[in-house]
Coordinates of N, CA, C and O and ligand atoms in Angstrom, one line a residue:
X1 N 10.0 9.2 -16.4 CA 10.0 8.0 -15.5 C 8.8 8.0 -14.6 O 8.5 8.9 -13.8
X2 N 8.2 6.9 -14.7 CA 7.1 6.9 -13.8 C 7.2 6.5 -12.3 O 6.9 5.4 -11.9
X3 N 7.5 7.4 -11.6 CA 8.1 7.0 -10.6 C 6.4 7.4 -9.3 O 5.3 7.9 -9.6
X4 N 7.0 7.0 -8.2 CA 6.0 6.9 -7.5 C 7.0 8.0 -5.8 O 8.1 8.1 -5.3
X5 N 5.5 8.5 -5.6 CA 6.0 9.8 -3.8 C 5.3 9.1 -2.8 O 4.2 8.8 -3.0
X6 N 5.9 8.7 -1.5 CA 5.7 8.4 -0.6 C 6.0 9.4 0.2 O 6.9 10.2 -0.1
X7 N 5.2 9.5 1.3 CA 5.8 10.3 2.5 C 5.7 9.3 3.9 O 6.2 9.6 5.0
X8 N 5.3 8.5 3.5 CA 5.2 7.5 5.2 C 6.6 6.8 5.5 O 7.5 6.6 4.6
X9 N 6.7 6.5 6.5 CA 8.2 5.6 6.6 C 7.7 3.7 6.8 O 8.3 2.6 6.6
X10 N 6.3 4.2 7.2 CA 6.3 2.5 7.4 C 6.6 1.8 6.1 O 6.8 2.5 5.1
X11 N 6.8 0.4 6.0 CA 7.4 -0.3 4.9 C 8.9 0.0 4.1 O 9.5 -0.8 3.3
X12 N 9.4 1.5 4.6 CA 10.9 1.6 4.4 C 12.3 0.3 4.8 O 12.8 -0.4 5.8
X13 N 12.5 0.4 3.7 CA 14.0 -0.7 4.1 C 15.0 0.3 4.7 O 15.7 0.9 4.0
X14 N 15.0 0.4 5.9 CA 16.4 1.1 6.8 C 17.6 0.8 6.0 O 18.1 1.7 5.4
X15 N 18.3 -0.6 5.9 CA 19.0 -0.6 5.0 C 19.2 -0.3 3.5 O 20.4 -0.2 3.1
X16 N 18.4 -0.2 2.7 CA 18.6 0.5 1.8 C 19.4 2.1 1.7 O 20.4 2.5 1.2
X17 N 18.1 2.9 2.9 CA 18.5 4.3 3.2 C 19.8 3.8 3.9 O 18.8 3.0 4.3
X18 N 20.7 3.5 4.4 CA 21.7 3.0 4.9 C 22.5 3.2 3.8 O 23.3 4.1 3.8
X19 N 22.4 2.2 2.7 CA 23.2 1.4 1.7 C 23.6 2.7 0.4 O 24.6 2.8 -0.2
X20 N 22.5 3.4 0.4 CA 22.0 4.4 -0.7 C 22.9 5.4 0.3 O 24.0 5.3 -0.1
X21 N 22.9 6.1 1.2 CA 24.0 7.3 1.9 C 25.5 6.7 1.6 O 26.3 7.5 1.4
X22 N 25.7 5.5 1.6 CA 26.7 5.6 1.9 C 27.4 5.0 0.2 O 28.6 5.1 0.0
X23 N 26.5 4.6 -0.9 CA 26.7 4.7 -2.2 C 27.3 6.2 -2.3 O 28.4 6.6 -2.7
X24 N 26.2 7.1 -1.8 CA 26.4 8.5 -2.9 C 27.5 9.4 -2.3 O 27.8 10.5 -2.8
X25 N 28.5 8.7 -0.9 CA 29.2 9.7 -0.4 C 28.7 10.5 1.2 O 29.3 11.2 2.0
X26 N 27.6 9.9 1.1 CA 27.2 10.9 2.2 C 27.3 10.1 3.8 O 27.4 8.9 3.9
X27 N 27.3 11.0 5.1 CA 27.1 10.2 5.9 C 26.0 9.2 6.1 O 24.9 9.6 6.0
X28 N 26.4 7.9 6.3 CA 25.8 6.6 7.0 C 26.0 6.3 8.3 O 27.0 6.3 9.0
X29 N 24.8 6.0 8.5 CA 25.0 4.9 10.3 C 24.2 3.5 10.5 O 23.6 2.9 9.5
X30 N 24.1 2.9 11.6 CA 23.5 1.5 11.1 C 22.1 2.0 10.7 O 21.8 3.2 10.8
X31 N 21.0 1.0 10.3 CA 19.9 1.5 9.8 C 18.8 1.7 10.7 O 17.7 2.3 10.3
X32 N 19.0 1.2 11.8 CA 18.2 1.5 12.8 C 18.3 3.0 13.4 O 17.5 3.6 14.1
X33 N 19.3 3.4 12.9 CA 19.9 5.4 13.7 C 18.4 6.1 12.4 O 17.4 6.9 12.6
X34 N 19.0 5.5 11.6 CA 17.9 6.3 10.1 C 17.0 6.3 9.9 O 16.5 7.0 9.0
X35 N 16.1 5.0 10.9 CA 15.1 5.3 10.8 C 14.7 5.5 12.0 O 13.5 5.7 12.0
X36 N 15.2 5.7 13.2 CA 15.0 6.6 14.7 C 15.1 8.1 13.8 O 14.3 8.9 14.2
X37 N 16.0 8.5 12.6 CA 15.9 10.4 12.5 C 14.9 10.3 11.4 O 14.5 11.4 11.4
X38 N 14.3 9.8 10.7 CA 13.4 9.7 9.4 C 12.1 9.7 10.2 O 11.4 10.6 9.8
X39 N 11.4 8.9 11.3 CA 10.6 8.6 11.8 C 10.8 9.8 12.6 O 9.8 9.8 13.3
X40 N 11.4 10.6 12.9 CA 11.4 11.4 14.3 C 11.4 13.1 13.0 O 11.5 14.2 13.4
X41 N 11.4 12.7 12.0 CA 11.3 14.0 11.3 C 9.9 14.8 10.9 O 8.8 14.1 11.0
X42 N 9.8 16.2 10.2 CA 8.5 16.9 10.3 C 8.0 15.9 8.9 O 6.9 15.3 8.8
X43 N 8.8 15.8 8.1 CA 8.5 15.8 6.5 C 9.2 14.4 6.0 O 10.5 14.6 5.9
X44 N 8.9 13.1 5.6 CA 10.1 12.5 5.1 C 9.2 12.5 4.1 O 8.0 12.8 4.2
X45 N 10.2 11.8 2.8 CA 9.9 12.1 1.4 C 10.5 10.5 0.5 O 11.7 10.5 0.2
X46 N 9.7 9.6 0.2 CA 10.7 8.6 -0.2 C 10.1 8.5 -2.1 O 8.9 8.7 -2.4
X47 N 10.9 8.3 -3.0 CA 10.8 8.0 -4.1 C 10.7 6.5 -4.4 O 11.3 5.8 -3.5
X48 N 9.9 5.6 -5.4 CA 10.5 4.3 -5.9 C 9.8 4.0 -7.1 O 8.6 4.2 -7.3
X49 N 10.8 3.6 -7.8 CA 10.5 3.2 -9.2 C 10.0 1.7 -9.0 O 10.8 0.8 -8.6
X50 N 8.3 1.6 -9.4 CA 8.2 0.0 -8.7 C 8.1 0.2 -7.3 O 7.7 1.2 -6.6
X51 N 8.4 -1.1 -6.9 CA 8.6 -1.2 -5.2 C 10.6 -0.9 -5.0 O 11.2 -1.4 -4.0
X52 N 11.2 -0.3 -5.9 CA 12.3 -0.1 -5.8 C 12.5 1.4 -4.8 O 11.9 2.5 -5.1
X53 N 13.4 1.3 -3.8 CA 13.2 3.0 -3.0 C 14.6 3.4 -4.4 O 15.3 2.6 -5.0
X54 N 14.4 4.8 -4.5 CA 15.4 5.4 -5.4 C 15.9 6.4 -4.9 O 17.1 6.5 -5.3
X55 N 15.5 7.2 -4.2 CA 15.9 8.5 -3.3 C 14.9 8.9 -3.0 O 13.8 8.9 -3.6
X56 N 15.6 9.7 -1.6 CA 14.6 10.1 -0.5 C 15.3 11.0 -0.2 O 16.3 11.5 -0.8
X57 N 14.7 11.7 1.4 CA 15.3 13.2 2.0 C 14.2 13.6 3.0 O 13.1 13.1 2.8
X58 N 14.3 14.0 3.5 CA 14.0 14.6 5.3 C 14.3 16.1 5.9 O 15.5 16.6 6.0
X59 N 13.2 16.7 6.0 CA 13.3 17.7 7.2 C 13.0 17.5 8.5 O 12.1 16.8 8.9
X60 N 13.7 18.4 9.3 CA 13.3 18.6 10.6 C 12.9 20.1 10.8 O 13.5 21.0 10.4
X61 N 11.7 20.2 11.5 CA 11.0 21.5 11.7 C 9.7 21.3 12.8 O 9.2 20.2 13.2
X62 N 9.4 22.6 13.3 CA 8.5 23.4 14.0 C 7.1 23.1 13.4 O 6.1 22.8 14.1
X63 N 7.2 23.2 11.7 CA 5.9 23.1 11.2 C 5.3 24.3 10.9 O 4.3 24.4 10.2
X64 N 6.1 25.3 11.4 CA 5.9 26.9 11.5 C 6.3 28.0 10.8 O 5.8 28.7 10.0
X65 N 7.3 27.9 11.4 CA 8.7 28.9 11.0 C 9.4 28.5 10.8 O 10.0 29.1 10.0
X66 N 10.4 26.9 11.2 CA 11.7 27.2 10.9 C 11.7 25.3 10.3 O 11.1 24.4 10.8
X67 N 12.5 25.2 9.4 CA 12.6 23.6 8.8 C 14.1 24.0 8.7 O 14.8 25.1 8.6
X68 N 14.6 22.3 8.6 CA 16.4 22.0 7.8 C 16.2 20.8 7.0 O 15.5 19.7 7.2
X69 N 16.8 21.1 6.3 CA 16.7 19.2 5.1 C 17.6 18.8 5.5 O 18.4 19.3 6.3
X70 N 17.7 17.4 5.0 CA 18.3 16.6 5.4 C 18.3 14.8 4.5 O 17.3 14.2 4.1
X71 N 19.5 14.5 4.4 CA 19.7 13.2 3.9 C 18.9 13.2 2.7 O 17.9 12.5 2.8
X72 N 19.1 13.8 1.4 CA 18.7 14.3 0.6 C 19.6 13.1 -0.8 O 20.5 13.7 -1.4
X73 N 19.3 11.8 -1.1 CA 20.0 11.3 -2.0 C 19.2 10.6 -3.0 O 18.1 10.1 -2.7
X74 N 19.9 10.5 -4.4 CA 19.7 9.7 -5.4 C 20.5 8.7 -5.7 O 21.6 8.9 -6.0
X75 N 20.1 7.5 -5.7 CA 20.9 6.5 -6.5 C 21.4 6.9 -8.0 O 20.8 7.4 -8.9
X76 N 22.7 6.7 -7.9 CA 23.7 7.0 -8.9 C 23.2 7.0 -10.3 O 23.2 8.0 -11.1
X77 N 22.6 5.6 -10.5 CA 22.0 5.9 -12.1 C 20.5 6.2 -12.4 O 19.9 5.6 -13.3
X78 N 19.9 7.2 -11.5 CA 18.9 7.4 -11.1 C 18.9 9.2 -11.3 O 18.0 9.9 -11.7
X79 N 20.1 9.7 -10.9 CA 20.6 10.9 -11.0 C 20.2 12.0 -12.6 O 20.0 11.6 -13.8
X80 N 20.2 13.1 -12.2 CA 20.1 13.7 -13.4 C 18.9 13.6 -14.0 O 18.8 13.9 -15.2
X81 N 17.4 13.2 -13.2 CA 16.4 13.1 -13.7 C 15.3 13.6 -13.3 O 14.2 13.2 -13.8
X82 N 15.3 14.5 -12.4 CA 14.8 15.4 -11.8 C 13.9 14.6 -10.6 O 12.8 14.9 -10.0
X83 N 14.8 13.4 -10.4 CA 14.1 13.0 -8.8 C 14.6 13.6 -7.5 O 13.9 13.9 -6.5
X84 N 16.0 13.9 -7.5 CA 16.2 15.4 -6.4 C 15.8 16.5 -6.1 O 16.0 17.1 -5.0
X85 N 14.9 16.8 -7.4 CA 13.9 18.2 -7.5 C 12.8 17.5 -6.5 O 12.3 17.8 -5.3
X86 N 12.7 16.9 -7.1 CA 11.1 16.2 -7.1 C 11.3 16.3 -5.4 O 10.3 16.6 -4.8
X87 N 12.3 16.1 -4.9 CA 12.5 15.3 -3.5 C 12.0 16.8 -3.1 O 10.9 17.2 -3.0
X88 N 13.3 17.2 -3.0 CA 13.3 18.8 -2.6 C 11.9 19.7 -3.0 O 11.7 20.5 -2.1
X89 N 11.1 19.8 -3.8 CA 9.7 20.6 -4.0 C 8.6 19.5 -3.0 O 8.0 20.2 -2.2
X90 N 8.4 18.3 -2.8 CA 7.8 17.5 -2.2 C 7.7 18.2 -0.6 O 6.7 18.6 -0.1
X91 N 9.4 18.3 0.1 CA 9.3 18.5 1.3 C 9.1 20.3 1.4 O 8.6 20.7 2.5
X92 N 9.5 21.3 0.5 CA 9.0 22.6 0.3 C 7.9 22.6 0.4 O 7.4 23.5 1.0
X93 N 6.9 21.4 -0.2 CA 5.5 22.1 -0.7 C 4.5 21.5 0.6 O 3.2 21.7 0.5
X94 N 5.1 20.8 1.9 CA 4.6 20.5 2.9 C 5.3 21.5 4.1 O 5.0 21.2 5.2
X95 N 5.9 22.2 4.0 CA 6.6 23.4 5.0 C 6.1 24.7 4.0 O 6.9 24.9 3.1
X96 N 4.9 25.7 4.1 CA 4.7 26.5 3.2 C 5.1 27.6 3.7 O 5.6 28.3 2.8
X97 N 5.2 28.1 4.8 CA 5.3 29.0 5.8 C 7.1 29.1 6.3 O 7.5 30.1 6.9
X98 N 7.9 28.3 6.1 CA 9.0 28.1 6.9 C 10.2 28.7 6.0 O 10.3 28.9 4.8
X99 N 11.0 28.8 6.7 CA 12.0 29.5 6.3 C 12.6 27.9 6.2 O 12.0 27.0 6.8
X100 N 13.8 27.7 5.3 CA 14.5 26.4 5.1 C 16.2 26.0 4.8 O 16.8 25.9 3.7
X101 N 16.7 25.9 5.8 CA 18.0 25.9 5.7 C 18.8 24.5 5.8 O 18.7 23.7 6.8
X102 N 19.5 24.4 4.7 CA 20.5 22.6 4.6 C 22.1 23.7 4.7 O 22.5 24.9 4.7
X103 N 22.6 22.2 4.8 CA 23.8 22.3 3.8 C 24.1 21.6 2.9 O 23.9 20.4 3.1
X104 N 24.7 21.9 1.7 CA 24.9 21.1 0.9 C 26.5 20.1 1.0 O 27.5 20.3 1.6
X105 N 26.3 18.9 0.2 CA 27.5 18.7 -0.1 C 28.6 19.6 -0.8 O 28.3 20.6 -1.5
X106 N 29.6 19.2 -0.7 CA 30.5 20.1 -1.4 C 30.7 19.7 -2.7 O 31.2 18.6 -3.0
X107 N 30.4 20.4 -3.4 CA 29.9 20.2 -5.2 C 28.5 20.0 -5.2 O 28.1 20.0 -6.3
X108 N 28.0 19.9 -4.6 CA 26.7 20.0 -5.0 C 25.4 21.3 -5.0 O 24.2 21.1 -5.4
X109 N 26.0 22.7 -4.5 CA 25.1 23.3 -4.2 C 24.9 23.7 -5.3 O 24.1 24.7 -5.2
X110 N 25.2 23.6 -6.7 CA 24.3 24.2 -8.0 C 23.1 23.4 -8.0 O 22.1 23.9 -8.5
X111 N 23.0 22.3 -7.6 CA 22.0 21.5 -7.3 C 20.3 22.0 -6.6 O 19.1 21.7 -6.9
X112 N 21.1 22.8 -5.6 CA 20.2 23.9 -4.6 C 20.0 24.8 -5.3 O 18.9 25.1 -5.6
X113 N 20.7 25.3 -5.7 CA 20.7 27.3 -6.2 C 19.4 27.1 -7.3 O 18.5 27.9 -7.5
X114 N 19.3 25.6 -8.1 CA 18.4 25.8 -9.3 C 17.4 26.1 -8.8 O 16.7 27.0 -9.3
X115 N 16.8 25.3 -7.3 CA 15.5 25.0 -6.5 C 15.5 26.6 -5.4 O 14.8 26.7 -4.4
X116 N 16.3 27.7 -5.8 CA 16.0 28.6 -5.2 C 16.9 29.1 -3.8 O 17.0 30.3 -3.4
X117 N 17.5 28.1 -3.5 CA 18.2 28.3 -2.4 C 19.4 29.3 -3.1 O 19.8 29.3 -4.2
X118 N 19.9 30.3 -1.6 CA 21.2 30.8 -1.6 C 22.0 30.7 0.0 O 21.5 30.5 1.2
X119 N 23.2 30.9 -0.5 CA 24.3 30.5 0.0 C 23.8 31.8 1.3 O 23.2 32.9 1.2
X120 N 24.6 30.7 2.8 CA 24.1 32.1 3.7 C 25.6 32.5 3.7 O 26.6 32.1 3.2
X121 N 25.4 33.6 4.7 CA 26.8 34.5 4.7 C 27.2 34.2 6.3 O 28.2 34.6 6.7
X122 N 26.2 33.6 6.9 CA 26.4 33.3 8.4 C 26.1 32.7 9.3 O 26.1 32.9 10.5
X123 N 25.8 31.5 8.4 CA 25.9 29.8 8.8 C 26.9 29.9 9.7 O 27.7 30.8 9.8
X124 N 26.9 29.1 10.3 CA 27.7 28.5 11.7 C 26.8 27.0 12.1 O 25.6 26.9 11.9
X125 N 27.8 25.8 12.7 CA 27.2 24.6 13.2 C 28.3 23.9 13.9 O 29.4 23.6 13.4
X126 N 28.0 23.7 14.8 CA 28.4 22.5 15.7 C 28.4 20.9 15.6 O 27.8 20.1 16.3
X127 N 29.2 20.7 14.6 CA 29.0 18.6 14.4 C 29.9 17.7 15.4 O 31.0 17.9 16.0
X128 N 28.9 16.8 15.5 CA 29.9 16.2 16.7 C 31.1 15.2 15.9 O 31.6 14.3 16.6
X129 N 31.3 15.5 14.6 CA 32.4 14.6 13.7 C 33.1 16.0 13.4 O 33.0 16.3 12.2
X130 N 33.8 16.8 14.0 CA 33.8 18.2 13.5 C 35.4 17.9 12.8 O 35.5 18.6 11.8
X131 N 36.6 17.2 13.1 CA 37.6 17.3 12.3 C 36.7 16.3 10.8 O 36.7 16.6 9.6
X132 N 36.1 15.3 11.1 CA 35.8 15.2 9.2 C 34.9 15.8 8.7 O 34.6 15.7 7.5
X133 N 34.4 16.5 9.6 CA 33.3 17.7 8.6 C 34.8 19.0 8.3 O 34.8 19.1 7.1
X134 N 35.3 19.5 8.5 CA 36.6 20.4 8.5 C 37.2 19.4 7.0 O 37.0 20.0 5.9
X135 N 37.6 18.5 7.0 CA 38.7 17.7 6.3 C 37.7 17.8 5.2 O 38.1 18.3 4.2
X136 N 36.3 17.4 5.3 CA 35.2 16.9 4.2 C 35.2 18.6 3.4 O 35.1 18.7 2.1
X137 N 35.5 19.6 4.2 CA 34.9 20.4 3.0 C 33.9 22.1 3.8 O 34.0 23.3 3.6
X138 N 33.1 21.1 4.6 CA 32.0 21.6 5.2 C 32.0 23.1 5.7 O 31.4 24.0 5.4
X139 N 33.4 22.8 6.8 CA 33.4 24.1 8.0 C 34.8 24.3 7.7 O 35.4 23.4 7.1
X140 N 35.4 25.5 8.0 CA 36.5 26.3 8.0 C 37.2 25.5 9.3 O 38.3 25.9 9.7
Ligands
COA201 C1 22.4 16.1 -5.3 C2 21.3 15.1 -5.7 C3 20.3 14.8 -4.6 C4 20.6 15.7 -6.9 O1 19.5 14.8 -7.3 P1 19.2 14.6 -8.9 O2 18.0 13.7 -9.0 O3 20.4 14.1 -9.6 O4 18.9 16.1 -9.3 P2 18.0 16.7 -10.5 O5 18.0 15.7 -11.6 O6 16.7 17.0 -10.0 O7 18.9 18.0 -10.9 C5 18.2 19.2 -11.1 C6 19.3 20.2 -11.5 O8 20.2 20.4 -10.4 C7 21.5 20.6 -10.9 N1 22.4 19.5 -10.5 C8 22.0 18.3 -10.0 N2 23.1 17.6 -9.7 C9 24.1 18.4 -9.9 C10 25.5 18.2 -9.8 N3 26.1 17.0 -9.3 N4 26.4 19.2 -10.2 C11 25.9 20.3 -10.7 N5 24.5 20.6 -10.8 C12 23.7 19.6 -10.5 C13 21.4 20.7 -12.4 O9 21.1 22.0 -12.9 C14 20.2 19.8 -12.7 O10 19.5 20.0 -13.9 P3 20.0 19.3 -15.2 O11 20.2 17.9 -14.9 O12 18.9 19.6 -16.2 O13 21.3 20.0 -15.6 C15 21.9 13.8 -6.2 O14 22.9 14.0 -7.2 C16 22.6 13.0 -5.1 O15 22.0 12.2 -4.5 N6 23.9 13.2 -4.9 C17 24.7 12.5 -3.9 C18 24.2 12.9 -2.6 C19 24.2 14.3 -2.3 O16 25.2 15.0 -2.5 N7 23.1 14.8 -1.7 C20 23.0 16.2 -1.4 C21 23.4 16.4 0.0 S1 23.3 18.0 0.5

């Protein structure tokens, strides 16, 4: 698929990244929140087939030592084609130095493990949605 890497946010549809989080399951907010955290991140990463966005994903980091991903999604029939990779090696290959920690969805961390990642043993986080991060899966 000939798809096309952006890393700028200007010309992003907020709503889309809006529309697209909240297709695949993941947290959404209005589209102006997403692109206040997209614009305010070390790394954003947008995919599009055409002038179509397809999936994107974001870190936040130092630039140094320490990065976290973030909002990390594919459109449904878009899936399974190695634009998740793509997402994820894009924002690795601009943090060279950093140590990198997400969390995944629940079912999805075989997703991660292929790109290298492992499971920590001593994660801990504070969400300010903390009974539906508990109910979702997330936290104990
Ligand atoms: C998770 C997600 C970003 C992966 O993107 P993708 O473009 O489908 O991933 P890729 O095609 O690059 O997958 C690479 C490999 O990861 C693994 N993988 C990807 N999705 C998987 C899934 N749902 N279950 C198990 N393994 C998966 C597979 O080994 C896959 O290789 P294969 O297709 O040859 O078997 C995408 O499915 C998505 O947007 N899901 C909904 C949102 C989400 O959960 N985001 C992650 C939040 S932490």
């Amino acid at each position: 698929m000939d798809v096309r890497v952006d890393y700028e946010c200007s010309g992003v549809d907020w709503t889309t990244v809006a529309e697209t989080l909240k297709c695949v399951g993941m947290a959404y907010d209005a589209p102006d929140v997403h692109r206040r955290a997209f614009e305010a991140s070390h790394t954003t990463v947008f995919v599009y087939l055409a002038d179509r966005l397809i999936g994107f994903g974001r870190a936040i980091s130092d630039g140094v030592k320490q990065a976290a991903v973030y909002d990390v999604a594919v459109l449904p029939e878009f899936q399974r084609q190695g634009i998740g990779t793509t997402i994820i090696r894009k924002i690795l290959g601009r943090l060279p130095q950093c140590n990198v920690i997400l969390y995944a969805s629940p079912g999805k961390e075989a997703f991660y493990t292929t790109l290298g990642f492992r499971k920590m043993k001593t994660g801990m986080a504070i969400f300010t949605k903390a009974t539906a991060m508990r109910e979702r899966g997330f936290t104990e």
